[in-house]
Coordinates of C-alpha atoms in Angstrom, one line a residue:
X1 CA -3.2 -6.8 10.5
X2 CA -2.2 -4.1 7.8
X3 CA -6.4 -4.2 6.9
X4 CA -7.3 -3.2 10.5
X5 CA -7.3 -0.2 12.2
X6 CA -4.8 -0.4 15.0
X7 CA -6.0 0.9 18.8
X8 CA -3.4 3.0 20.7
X9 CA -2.5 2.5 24.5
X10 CA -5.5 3.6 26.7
X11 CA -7.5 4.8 23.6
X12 CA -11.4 3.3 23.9
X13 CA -12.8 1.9 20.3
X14 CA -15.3 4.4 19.9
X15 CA -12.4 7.1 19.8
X16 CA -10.8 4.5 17.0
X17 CA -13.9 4.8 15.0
X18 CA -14.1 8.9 15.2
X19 CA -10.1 8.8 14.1
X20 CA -9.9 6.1 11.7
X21 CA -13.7 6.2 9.8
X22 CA -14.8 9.4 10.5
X23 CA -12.4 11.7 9.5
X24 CA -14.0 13.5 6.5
X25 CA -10.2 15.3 5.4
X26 CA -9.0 11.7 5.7
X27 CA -11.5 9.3 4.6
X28 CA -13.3 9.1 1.4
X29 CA -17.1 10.5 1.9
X30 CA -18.4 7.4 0.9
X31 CA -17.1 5.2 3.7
X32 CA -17.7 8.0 6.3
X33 CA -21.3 8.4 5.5
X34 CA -21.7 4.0 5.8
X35 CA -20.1 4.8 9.0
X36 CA -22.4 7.7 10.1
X37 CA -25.1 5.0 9.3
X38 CA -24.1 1.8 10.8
X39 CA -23.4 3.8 14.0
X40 CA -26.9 5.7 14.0
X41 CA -28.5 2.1 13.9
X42 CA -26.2 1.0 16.2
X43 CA -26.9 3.7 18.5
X44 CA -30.8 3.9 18.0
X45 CA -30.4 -0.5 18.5
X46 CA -29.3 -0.1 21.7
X47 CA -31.3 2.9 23.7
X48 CA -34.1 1.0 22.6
X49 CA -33.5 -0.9 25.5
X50 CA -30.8 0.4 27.5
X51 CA -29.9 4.1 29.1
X52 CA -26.4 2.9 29.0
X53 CA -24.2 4.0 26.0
X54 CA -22.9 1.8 23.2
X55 CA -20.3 -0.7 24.6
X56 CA -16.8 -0.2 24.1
X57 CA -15.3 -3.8 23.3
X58 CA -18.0 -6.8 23.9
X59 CA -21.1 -6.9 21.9
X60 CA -24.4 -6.2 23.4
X61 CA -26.6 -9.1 24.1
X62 CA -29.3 -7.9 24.2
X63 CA -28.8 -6.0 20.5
X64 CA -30.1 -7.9 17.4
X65 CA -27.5 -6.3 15.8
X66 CA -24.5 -8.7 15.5
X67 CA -22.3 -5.1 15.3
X68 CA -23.7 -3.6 18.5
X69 CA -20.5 -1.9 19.9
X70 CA -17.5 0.1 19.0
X71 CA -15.3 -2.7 18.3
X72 CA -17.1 -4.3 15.9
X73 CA -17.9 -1.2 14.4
X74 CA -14.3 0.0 13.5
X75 CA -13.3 -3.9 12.7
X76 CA -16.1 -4.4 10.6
X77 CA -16.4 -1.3 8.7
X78 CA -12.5 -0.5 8.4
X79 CA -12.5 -1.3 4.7
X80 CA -15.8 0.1 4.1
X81 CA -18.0 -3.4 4.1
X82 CA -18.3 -2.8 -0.4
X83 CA -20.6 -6.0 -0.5
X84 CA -22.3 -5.7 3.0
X85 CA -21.5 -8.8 4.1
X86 CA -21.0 -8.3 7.8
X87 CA -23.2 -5.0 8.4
X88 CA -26.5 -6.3 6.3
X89 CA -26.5 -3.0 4.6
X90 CA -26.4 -2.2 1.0
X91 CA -23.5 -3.8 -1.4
X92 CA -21.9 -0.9 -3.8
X93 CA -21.3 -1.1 -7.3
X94 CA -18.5 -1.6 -9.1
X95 CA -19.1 1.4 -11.5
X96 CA -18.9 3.5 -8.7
X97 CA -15.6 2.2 -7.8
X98 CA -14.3 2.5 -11.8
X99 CA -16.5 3.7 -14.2
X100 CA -17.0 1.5 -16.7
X101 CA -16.5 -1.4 -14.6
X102 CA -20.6 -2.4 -15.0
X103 CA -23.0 -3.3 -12.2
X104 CA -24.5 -6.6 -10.5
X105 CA -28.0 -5.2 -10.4
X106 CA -28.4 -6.4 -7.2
X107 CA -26.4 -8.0 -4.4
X108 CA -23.0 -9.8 -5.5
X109 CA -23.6 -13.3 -5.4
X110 CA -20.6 -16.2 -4.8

């Protein structure tokens, strides 16, 4: 529970995201702009075939994107997704992290 963001009486997920990943004096640039991405896609996903906007809590089923609504979103991308494991994008070094610390050249691997 302490490694996800916590939703306040009568507060939608969407207004989770915008307070808890979005907050550039808060939140380190790097996480907001994966945000700012993941919620583009997200967006762009889903008026592709609906006028409707992005659901609040259950996922679109008719998205191909397994993080098509706000929930998801903010659960998912709380501690910034580093190895893209549940958002397909991009995993991020760990030099840029700590310097020093080297690189996988390519996706980390288990």
């Amino acid at each position: 529970r302490a490694a996800q963001p916590i939703r306040s009486m009568g507060e939608s997920w969407e207004q989770v995201v915008q307070r808890e990943l979005l907050d550039r004096s808060r939140i380190p640039t790097w996480l907001v702009d994966r945000v700012e991405r993941q919620v583009e896609r997200a967006k762009k996903e889903h008026a592709a075939h609906s006028t409707t906007p992005l659901p609040d809590e259950a996922r679109c089923p008719y998205c191909f994107n397994p993080i098509s609504c706000w929930k998801k979103i903010a659960i998912n991308l709380y501690s910034g997704d580093p190895f893209g494991m549940t958002t397909g994008m991009e995993s991020i070094e760990p030099e840029f992290f700590r310097p020093g610390a080297g690189v996988w050249g390519g996706d980390a691997t288990w």
